[in-house]
Amino acid sequence: MVGIIPMASSIRPSLSTLRFAGASRLGLSLASFTPRRLACFHLASALPQSESFGLKASKLLRGDGKTIGVAAAGNAAQAGTTATPENVLEWVKQDKRRLLHVVYRVGDLDRTIKFYTECLGMKLLRKRDIPEERYTNAFLGYGPEDSHFVIELTYNYGVDKYDIGTAFGHFGIAVDDVAKTVELVKAKGGKVTREPGPVKGGNTVIAFVEDPDGYKFELLERGPTPEPLCQVMLRVGDLDRSITFYEKAFGMELLRKRDNPEYKYTIAILGYGPEDKNAVLELTYNYGVTEYDKGNAYAQIAVGTDDVYKTAEAIKLCGGKITREPGPLPGINTKITACLDPDGWKSVFVDNVDFLKELE
C-alpha cells in the first residue's frame, strides 16, 4: 500500500471546482502554471473573457424539471461590489442556485466506477486524465450534469488509501426497492453495514452499504424521483449556527428538522427545493460533540450561482471564510469563489453560464 502523502504537497482537490482556491494550502504557485497547464483546470474549453460578453441567456434544469434562467456571463462580471449588506442577503434568496456535484478522493478509480455502475446503477458520464498533474477525474450519476447532482471522483497517482475521518457521514440514494438493491450489492461482493428495514422512529425503509473506499451510502426506499443521488450528510458542532449560515449565506431552505433524544442526535435537512425532487444537505448534530476529524478523503460540494461576487459578499457577511476570492480562473473564463462554513466544510460556487460552457 502506498502511504498517503501530506495534503500540502500532493493531494489536489476537484479538477472542475476548486482549481486554485487552495493554491497556498497545496503549496502551488499560480505563477508556475503556463497557459497550457491552466487549460487543464476546467471541465472543457472556455471562451476568452472578451468573447463571453453578449452570450445569450442559458438554462439549467432543477431536479423538479423546471428551468433556471441564467443571465449572460458578462452581466455578473463585477456585480454586487457596491451593494448594501441588506440587498446582498436579499439577493441570495433570489439567486438561481443548484447543487452541481460532490467531490471526493478514491484509491482505485476503476474499482470505484465498477461498483457505482454495477451495484448502484450510476452511469459514467465522463472521465479525464491529467498526467502532468498526476491525477484523474471521473463523473458519475443518474443523468446529465446540467440537470442532475453528480459525483466527481478524484484519483491521485500512487495514493491508494485516504482517511475519511469522523465528520463525513454518508451519501443518500433513492431507490424503488431497497431489499433488491442490497441483494445486488451482496451479489457483487459489496459490503452491507445495515440490512433493509424501517428507519428508527419512522416508516421509511433504508439500508446502508459501503463502497470499496469505505464511503457509506444510505439507500432510501422512495418512489420515482428525478434526483436519485439525493443527499450528502455531514456532521456539525452547532446545528442552529449551521442552519442560520446555510439559510442566509447559501440561500438554502430548512426543509425539516428532527430531534431524536433517544439516540442523542438531531438532524436538519436543507436544500433548494423539495427533497423528493432535489439533492439536499443533511446536517447531523450529535449531543455534546462540537468537533470532528475531517480526514483527507472528502473534498467539497459545488453550487451553481448567477454571481460569484455577490455570493462571496454574502458568505463574508454571514461569518463564512472565503478561501478563493471571486473571479475568473487564470487562463480560462470560469468564475468561481470558494469558502468554508463555520465547521470548516468546503464549498465552491461556480458561475452558471460558465458551468454550462464547460459542459459543451
Short mmCIF file of C-alpha atoms in Angstrom, two decimals:
data_model
loop_
_atom_site.label_atom_id
_atom_site.label_comp_id
_atom_site.label_asym_id
_atom_site.label_seq_id
_atom_site.Cartn_x
_atom_site.Cartn_y
_atom_site.Cartn_z
CA MET A 1 0.00 0.00 0.00
CA VAL A 2 1.32 3.40 -0.90
CA GLY A 3 1.37 5.75 2.08
CA ILE A 4 -0.67 8.93 2.00
CA ILE A 5 1.46 11.89 1.03
CA PRO A 6 0.64 15.03 3.07
CA MET A 7 -2.18 17.17 1.70
CA ALA A 8 0.06 20.18 1.45
CA SER A 9 2.14 18.69 -1.32
CA SER A 10 0.28 16.09 -3.30
CA ILE A 11 -3.44 15.63 -2.86
CA ARG A 12 -5.33 18.00 -5.10
CA PRO A 13 -9.00 18.81 -4.78
CA SER A 14 -11.61 18.77 -7.52
CA LEU A 15 -10.42 19.45 -11.04
CA SER A 16 -13.57 21.27 -12.02
CA THR A 17 -14.43 23.15 -8.87
CA LEU A 18 -11.52 24.28 -6.74
CA ARG A 19 -8.57 24.76 -9.04
CA PHE A 20 -6.69 27.50 -7.25
CA ALA A 21 -8.77 28.09 -4.15
CA GLY A 22 -6.31 26.06 -2.16
CA ALA A 23 -3.18 27.09 -4.05
CA SER A 24 -1.32 28.26 -0.99
CA ARG A 25 -2.63 25.33 1.06
CA LEU A 26 -1.46 22.88 -1.56
CA GLY A 27 1.90 24.54 -1.96
CA LEU A 28 1.14 25.60 -5.54
CA SER A 29 2.19 28.88 -7.10
CA LEU A 30 -0.09 30.44 -9.69
CA ALA A 31 2.95 31.80 -11.46
CA SER A 32 4.07 28.25 -12.16
CA PHE A 33 1.03 27.47 -14.31
CA THR A 34 1.55 28.01 -18.02
CA PRO A 35 -1.48 28.69 -20.24
CA ARG A 36 -1.29 25.12 -21.47
CA ARG A 37 -1.40 23.74 -17.96
CA LEU A 38 -4.10 26.15 -16.93
CA ALA A 39 -6.24 24.83 -19.76
CA CYS A 40 -6.42 21.55 -17.89
CA PHE A 41 -8.07 23.18 -14.90
CA HIS A 42 -11.63 23.16 -16.21
CA LEU A 43 -14.32 20.86 -17.49
CA ALA A 44 -13.91 21.74 -21.18
CA SER A 45 -12.83 24.59 -23.42
CA ALA A 46 -13.85 28.10 -22.37
CA LEU A 47 -14.11 31.35 -24.30
CA PRO A 48 -11.76 34.24 -23.56
CA GLN A 49 -13.28 36.91 -21.31
CA SER A 50 -13.85 39.29 -24.22
CA GLU A 51 -15.92 36.70 -26.04
CA SER A 52 -18.12 35.85 -23.05
CA PHE A 53 -19.99 39.16 -23.11
CA GLY A 54 -23.15 39.15 -25.13
CA LEU A 55 -23.80 35.43 -24.64
CA LYS A 56 -27.46 34.58 -24.88
CA ALA A 57 -29.22 33.58 -21.68
CA SER A 58 -28.86 29.88 -20.92
CA LYS A 59 -30.84 27.42 -18.84
CA LEU A 60 -30.13 24.89 -16.16
CA LEU A 61 -32.64 22.31 -15.00
CA ARG A 62 -33.62 21.87 -11.38
CA GLY A 63 -34.43 18.43 -10.05
CA ASP A 64 -38.14 19.10 -10.46
CA GLY A 65 -37.70 19.62 -14.20
CA LYS A 66 -38.22 23.38 -14.08
CA THR A 67 -35.71 25.55 -15.87
CA ILE A 68 -33.48 28.05 -14.15
CA GLY A 69 -32.91 31.20 -16.17
CA VAL A 70 -29.26 32.25 -16.25
CA ALA A 71 -28.09 35.75 -17.07
CA ALA A 72 -25.33 36.31 -19.61
CA ALA A 73 -21.86 35.83 -18.19
CA GLY A 74 -20.78 39.41 -18.74
CA ASN A 75 -23.66 40.82 -16.74
CA ALA A 76 -22.22 39.50 -13.50
CA ALA A 77 -18.60 40.40 -14.10
CA GLN A 78 -18.35 42.78 -11.17
CA ALA A 79 -21.91 42.87 -9.90
CA GLY A 80 -22.60 43.49 -6.26
CA THR A 81 -19.36 45.23 -5.33
CA THR A 82 -21.20 48.30 -4.01
CA ALA A 83 -24.40 46.62 -2.82
CA THR A 84 -25.58 47.07 0.75
CA PRO A 85 -25.50 44.08 3.13
CA GLU A 86 -29.29 44.01 3.20
CA ASN A 87 -29.51 43.94 -0.58
CA VAL A 88 -26.90 41.22 -0.86
CA LEU A 89 -28.66 38.91 1.62
CA GLU A 90 -31.99 39.55 -0.08
CA TRP A 91 -30.40 38.78 -3.46
CA VAL A 92 -29.19 35.41 -2.14
CA LYS A 93 -32.81 34.33 -1.70
CA GLN A 94 -33.50 35.07 -5.38
CA ASP A 95 -30.27 33.65 -6.84
CA LYS A 96 -30.66 30.69 -9.19
CA ARG A 97 -28.79 28.05 -7.24
CA ARG A 98 -28.50 24.29 -7.58
CA LEU A 99 -26.21 21.64 -6.12
CA LEU A 100 -23.94 20.65 -9.01
CA HIS A 101 -21.68 17.88 -7.75
CA VAL A 102 -19.87 16.50 -4.72
CA VAL A 103 -16.12 15.84 -4.88
CA TYR A 104 -14.07 13.25 -3.03
CA ARG A 105 -10.94 11.12 -3.42
CA VAL A 106 -10.65 7.39 -4.04
CA GLY A 107 -7.77 4.93 -4.11
CA ASP A 108 -8.69 2.91 -7.21
CA LEU A 109 -10.76 4.74 -9.80
CA ASP A 110 -11.68 1.78 -11.99
CA ARG A 111 -12.74 -0.30 -8.98
CA THR A 112 -14.96 2.51 -7.70
CA ILE A 113 -16.51 3.14 -11.12
CA LYS A 114 -17.30 -0.58 -11.42
CA PHE A 115 -19.03 -0.60 -8.02
CA TYR A 116 -21.08 2.54 -8.69
CA THR A 117 -22.22 1.42 -12.14
CA GLU A 118 -22.87 -2.26 -11.40
CA CYS A 119 -24.19 -2.04 -7.83
CA LEU A 120 -25.70 1.43 -7.57
CA GLY A 121 -26.90 1.84 -11.15
CA MET A 122 -24.98 5.03 -11.92
CA LYS A 123 -23.67 5.98 -15.33
CA LEU A 124 -20.12 7.04 -16.10
CA LEU A 125 -20.74 10.49 -17.59
CA ARG A 126 -17.16 11.37 -18.45
CA LYS A 127 -13.60 10.74 -17.43
CA ARG A 128 -10.38 12.64 -17.95
CA ASP A 129 -6.73 12.14 -17.10
CA ILE A 130 -4.30 14.97 -16.33
CA PRO A 131 -0.90 13.21 -16.37
CA GLU A 132 1.17 16.38 -15.90
CA GLU A 133 -0.64 16.99 -12.62
CA ARG A 134 -0.79 13.26 -11.80
CA TYR A 135 -4.49 12.81 -11.21
CA THR A 136 -7.63 11.57 -12.95
CA ASN A 137 -11.28 12.59 -12.56
CA ALA A 138 -14.46 10.63 -13.24
CA PHE A 139 -18.01 11.99 -13.15
CA LEU A 140 -20.85 9.60 -12.35
CA GLY A 141 -24.55 10.00 -11.73
CA TYR A 142 -28.09 9.27 -12.83
CA GLY A 143 -28.45 11.93 -15.52
CA PRO A 144 -26.74 14.81 -17.38
CA GLU A 145 -24.70 17.24 -15.31
CA ASP A 146 -26.70 20.26 -16.46
CA SER A 147 -29.79 18.90 -14.71
CA HIS A 148 -28.61 16.39 -12.09
CA PHE A 149 -26.50 16.30 -8.96
CA VAL A 150 -23.49 14.07 -9.70
CA ILE A 151 -20.34 12.65 -8.14
CA GLU A 152 -16.85 13.78 -9.12
CA LEU A 153 -14.21 11.25 -8.13
CA THR A 154 -10.54 12.20 -7.91
CA TYR A 155 -7.72 9.68 -8.13
CA ASN A 156 -4.23 10.98 -7.29
CA TYR A 157 -1.48 8.86 -8.84
CA GLY A 158 0.09 6.49 -6.34
CA VAL A 159 -2.28 7.22 -3.45
CA ASP A 160 -4.41 4.16 -2.78
CA LYS A 161 -5.93 4.99 0.60
CA TYR A 162 -7.44 8.01 2.36
CA ASP A 163 -8.71 8.81 5.82
CA ILE A 164 -12.44 9.51 5.69
CA GLY A 165 -12.41 10.74 9.28
CA THR A 166 -15.39 11.01 11.64
CA ALA A 167 -17.03 14.18 10.29
CA PHE A 168 -18.29 12.90 6.96
CA GLY A 169 -21.50 10.90 7.25
CA HIS A 170 -22.86 9.37 4.05
CA PHE A 171 -24.38 9.90 0.64
CA GLY A 172 -28.04 9.13 0.06
CA ILE A 173 -29.51 7.29 -2.93
CA ALA A 174 -33.24 6.92 -3.51
CA VAL A 175 -34.21 3.52 -4.92
CA ASP A 176 -37.51 1.82 -5.74
CA ASP A 177 -36.68 -1.36 -3.80
CA VAL A 178 -34.05 -1.27 -1.05
CA ALA A 179 -34.06 -5.05 -0.48
CA LYS A 180 -33.44 -5.77 -4.15
CA THR A 181 -30.62 -3.24 -4.32
CA VAL A 182 -28.99 -4.78 -1.25
CA GLU A 183 -29.17 -8.23 -2.84
CA LEU A 184 -27.39 -6.87 -5.91
CA VAL A 185 -24.68 -5.24 -3.78
CA LYS A 186 -24.10 -8.52 -1.96
CA ALA A 187 -24.00 -10.47 -5.22
CA LYS A 188 -21.27 -8.15 -6.50
CA GLY A 189 -19.23 -8.55 -3.33
CA GLY A 190 -20.22 -5.23 -1.79
CA LYS A 191 -20.38 -4.59 1.93
CA VAL A 192 -23.76 -4.14 3.62
CA THR A 193 -23.48 -2.48 7.04
CA ARG A 194 -27.20 -2.14 7.79
CA GLU A 195 -29.78 -4.57 6.47
CA PRO A 196 -33.03 -3.24 4.95
CA GLY A 197 -35.66 -2.15 7.43
CA PRO A 198 -37.61 0.86 8.73
CA VAL A 199 -35.60 3.80 9.97
CA LYS A 200 -35.63 4.13 13.75
CA GLY A 201 -38.61 6.19 14.77
CA GLY A 202 -40.11 6.21 11.28
CA ASN A 203 -41.53 4.14 8.43
CA THR A 204 -39.06 4.78 5.59
CA VAL A 205 -37.21 1.60 4.61
CA ILE A 206 -33.45 2.13 4.47
CA ALA A 207 -30.19 0.20 4.33
CA PHE A 208 -26.52 1.14 4.43
CA VAL A 209 -23.76 -0.09 2.13
CA GLU A 210 -20.11 0.84 1.76
CA ASP A 211 -18.12 1.40 -1.40
CA PRO A 212 -14.59 -0.04 -1.78
CA ASP A 213 -13.03 3.01 -0.08
CA GLY A 214 -15.36 2.90 2.90
CA TYR A 215 -17.70 5.74 1.93
CA LYS A 216 -21.18 5.00 3.26
CA PHE A 217 -24.30 5.14 1.11
CA GLU A 218 -27.76 5.21 2.63
CA LEU A 219 -30.33 3.55 0.40
CA LEU A 220 -33.76 5.12 0.86
CA GLU A 221 -36.87 3.42 -0.48
CA ARG A 222 -38.71 6.08 -2.43
CA GLY A 223 -40.93 6.29 -5.47
CA PRO A 224 -39.68 7.54 -8.85
CA THR A 225 -37.63 10.71 -8.43
CA PRO A 226 -35.78 12.98 -10.87
CA GLU A 227 -32.80 13.08 -8.47
CA PRO A 228 -31.80 9.59 -7.22
CA LEU A 229 -28.48 10.89 -5.83
CA CYS A 230 -30.41 12.77 -3.21
CA GLN A 231 -28.34 13.54 -0.14
CA VAL A 232 -24.97 14.41 1.41
CA MET A 233 -24.78 14.04 5.19
CA LEU A 234 -22.16 15.96 7.15
CA ARG A 235 -21.72 16.27 10.91
CA VAL A 236 -21.56 19.70 12.56
CA GLY A 237 -20.78 21.01 16.03
CA ASP A 238 -23.56 23.59 16.37
CA LEU A 239 -26.70 22.80 14.40
CA ASP A 240 -28.52 26.11 14.88
CA ARG A 241 -25.41 28.02 13.82
CA SER A 242 -25.09 25.88 10.69
CA ILE A 243 -28.77 26.23 9.78
CA THR A 244 -28.55 30.02 10.05
CA PHE A 245 -25.40 30.08 7.93
CA TYR A 246 -26.77 27.90 5.12
CA GLU A 247 -30.08 29.74 5.06
CA LYS A 248 -28.51 33.21 4.84
CA ALA A 249 -25.20 32.67 3.04
CA PHE A 250 -26.23 29.80 0.76
CA GLY A 251 -29.89 30.70 0.34
CA MET A 252 -30.99 27.20 1.30
CA GLU A 253 -34.35 26.43 2.82
CA LEU A 254 -34.71 24.46 6.04
CA LEU A 255 -36.94 21.67 4.77
CA ARG A 256 -37.28 19.82 8.05
CA LYS A 257 -35.60 19.24 11.39
CA ARG A 258 -35.88 16.18 13.61
CA ASP A 259 -34.61 15.61 17.12
CA ASN A 260 -34.01 12.06 18.31
CA PRO A 261 -33.24 12.31 22.05
CA GLU A 262 -33.29 8.53 22.48
CA TYR A 263 -30.21 8.26 20.28
CA LYS A 264 -28.84 11.70 21.21
CA TYR A 265 -28.76 13.38 17.83
CA THR A 266 -30.63 15.98 15.79
CA ILE A 267 -30.73 16.34 12.01
CA ALA A 268 -31.62 19.21 9.71
CA ILE A 269 -32.40 18.85 6.00
CA LEU A 270 -31.61 21.89 3.85
CA GLY A 271 -31.77 22.45 0.10
CA TYR A 272 -33.05 24.38 -2.89
CA GLY A 273 -36.30 22.51 -3.33
CA PRO A 274 -38.37 19.58 -2.05
CA GLU A 275 -36.17 16.66 -1.03
CA ASP A 276 -38.15 14.20 -3.14
CA LYS A 277 -37.12 16.13 -6.25
CA ASN A 278 -33.78 17.74 -5.37
CA ALA A 279 -30.48 16.78 -3.79
CA VAL A 280 -30.26 18.06 -0.21
CA LEU A 281 -27.73 18.63 2.54
CA GLU A 282 -28.35 16.69 5.76
CA LEU A 283 -26.57 18.14 8.78
CA THR A 284 -26.27 15.97 11.89
CA TYR A 285 -25.56 17.18 15.41
CA ASN A 286 -24.59 14.55 17.98
CA TYR A 287 -25.30 15.71 21.51
CA GLY A 288 -22.22 17.22 23.13
CA VAL A 289 -19.88 16.74 20.13
CA THR A 290 -18.56 20.05 18.80
CA GLU A 291 -15.53 18.95 16.75
CA TYR A 292 -14.77 16.11 14.34
CA ASP A 293 -11.83 14.76 12.37
CA LYS A 294 -12.40 15.54 8.68
CA GLY A 295 -9.62 13.33 7.35
CA ASN A 296 -8.34 13.91 3.82
CA ALA A 297 -10.82 11.98 1.66
CA TYR A 298 -13.90 14.19 1.29
CA ALA A 299 -13.35 17.43 -0.61
CA GLN A 300 -16.37 19.70 -1.23
CA ILE A 301 -19.75 20.39 -2.77
CA ALA A 302 -20.09 22.65 -5.83
CA VAL A 303 -23.07 25.01 -6.11
CA GLY A 304 -24.21 26.95 -9.17
CA THR A 305 -24.82 30.72 -8.87
CA ASP A 306 -25.60 33.66 -11.15
CA ASP A 307 -23.00 35.88 -9.45
CA VAL A 308 -19.90 34.68 -7.59
CA TYR A 309 -19.11 38.25 -6.48
CA LYS A 310 -22.35 38.78 -4.59
CA THR A 311 -22.12 35.22 -3.32
CA ALA A 312 -18.73 35.91 -1.73
CA GLU A 313 -20.07 39.09 -0.12
CA ALA A 314 -22.98 37.19 1.41
CA ILE A 315 -20.67 34.47 2.76
CA LYS A 316 -18.44 37.08 4.41
CA LEU A 317 -21.44 38.87 5.90
CA CYS A 318 -22.61 35.58 7.45
CA GLY A 319 -19.27 34.72 9.04
CA GLY A 320 -18.00 32.27 6.41
CA LYS A 321 -14.38 32.24 5.30
CA ILE A 322 -13.53 32.90 1.66
CA THR A 323 -10.62 30.71 0.60
CA ARG A 324 -10.67 31.79 -3.05
CA GLU A 325 -11.72 35.32 -3.88
CA PRO A 326 -14.39 35.53 -6.61
CA GLY A 327 -13.32 35.91 -10.21
CA PRO A 328 -12.35 34.02 -13.36
CA LEU A 329 -9.72 31.35 -13.07
CA PRO A 330 -6.40 32.48 -14.59
CA GLY A 331 -6.08 31.38 -18.18
CA ILE A 332 -9.73 30.35 -18.55
CA ASN A 333 -13.07 32.05 -18.15
CA THR A 334 -14.86 30.12 -15.43
CA LYS A 335 -15.71 32.35 -12.48
CA ILE A 336 -15.70 30.72 -9.05
CA THR A 337 -15.41 31.51 -5.39
CA ALA A 338 -14.63 29.06 -2.60
CA CYS A 339 -15.45 29.15 1.08
CA LEU A 340 -15.55 27.35 4.41
CA ASP A 341 -18.63 27.12 6.61
CA PRO A 342 -18.38 27.58 10.42
CA ASP A 343 -17.33 23.93 10.81
CA GLY A 344 -14.69 24.12 8.07
CA TRP A 345 -16.69 22.27 5.38
CA LYS A 346 -15.64 23.41 1.92
CA SER A 347 -17.95 24.59 -0.84
CA VAL A 348 -17.28 26.08 -4.25
CA PHE A 349 -19.70 28.36 -6.10
CA VAL A 350 -19.49 28.22 -9.90
CA ASP A 351 -20.94 30.73 -12.35
CA ASN A 352 -23.99 29.14 -14.00
CA VAL A 353 -23.22 30.26 -17.56
CA ASP A 354 -19.56 29.31 -17.29
CA PHE A 355 -20.51 25.89 -15.97
CA LEU A 356 -22.74 25.25 -18.98
CA LYS A 357 -19.95 26.29 -21.31
CA GLU A 358 -17.57 23.85 -19.62
CA LEU A 359 -20.02 21.05 -20.37
CA GLU A 360 -20.12 21.83 -24.10
#
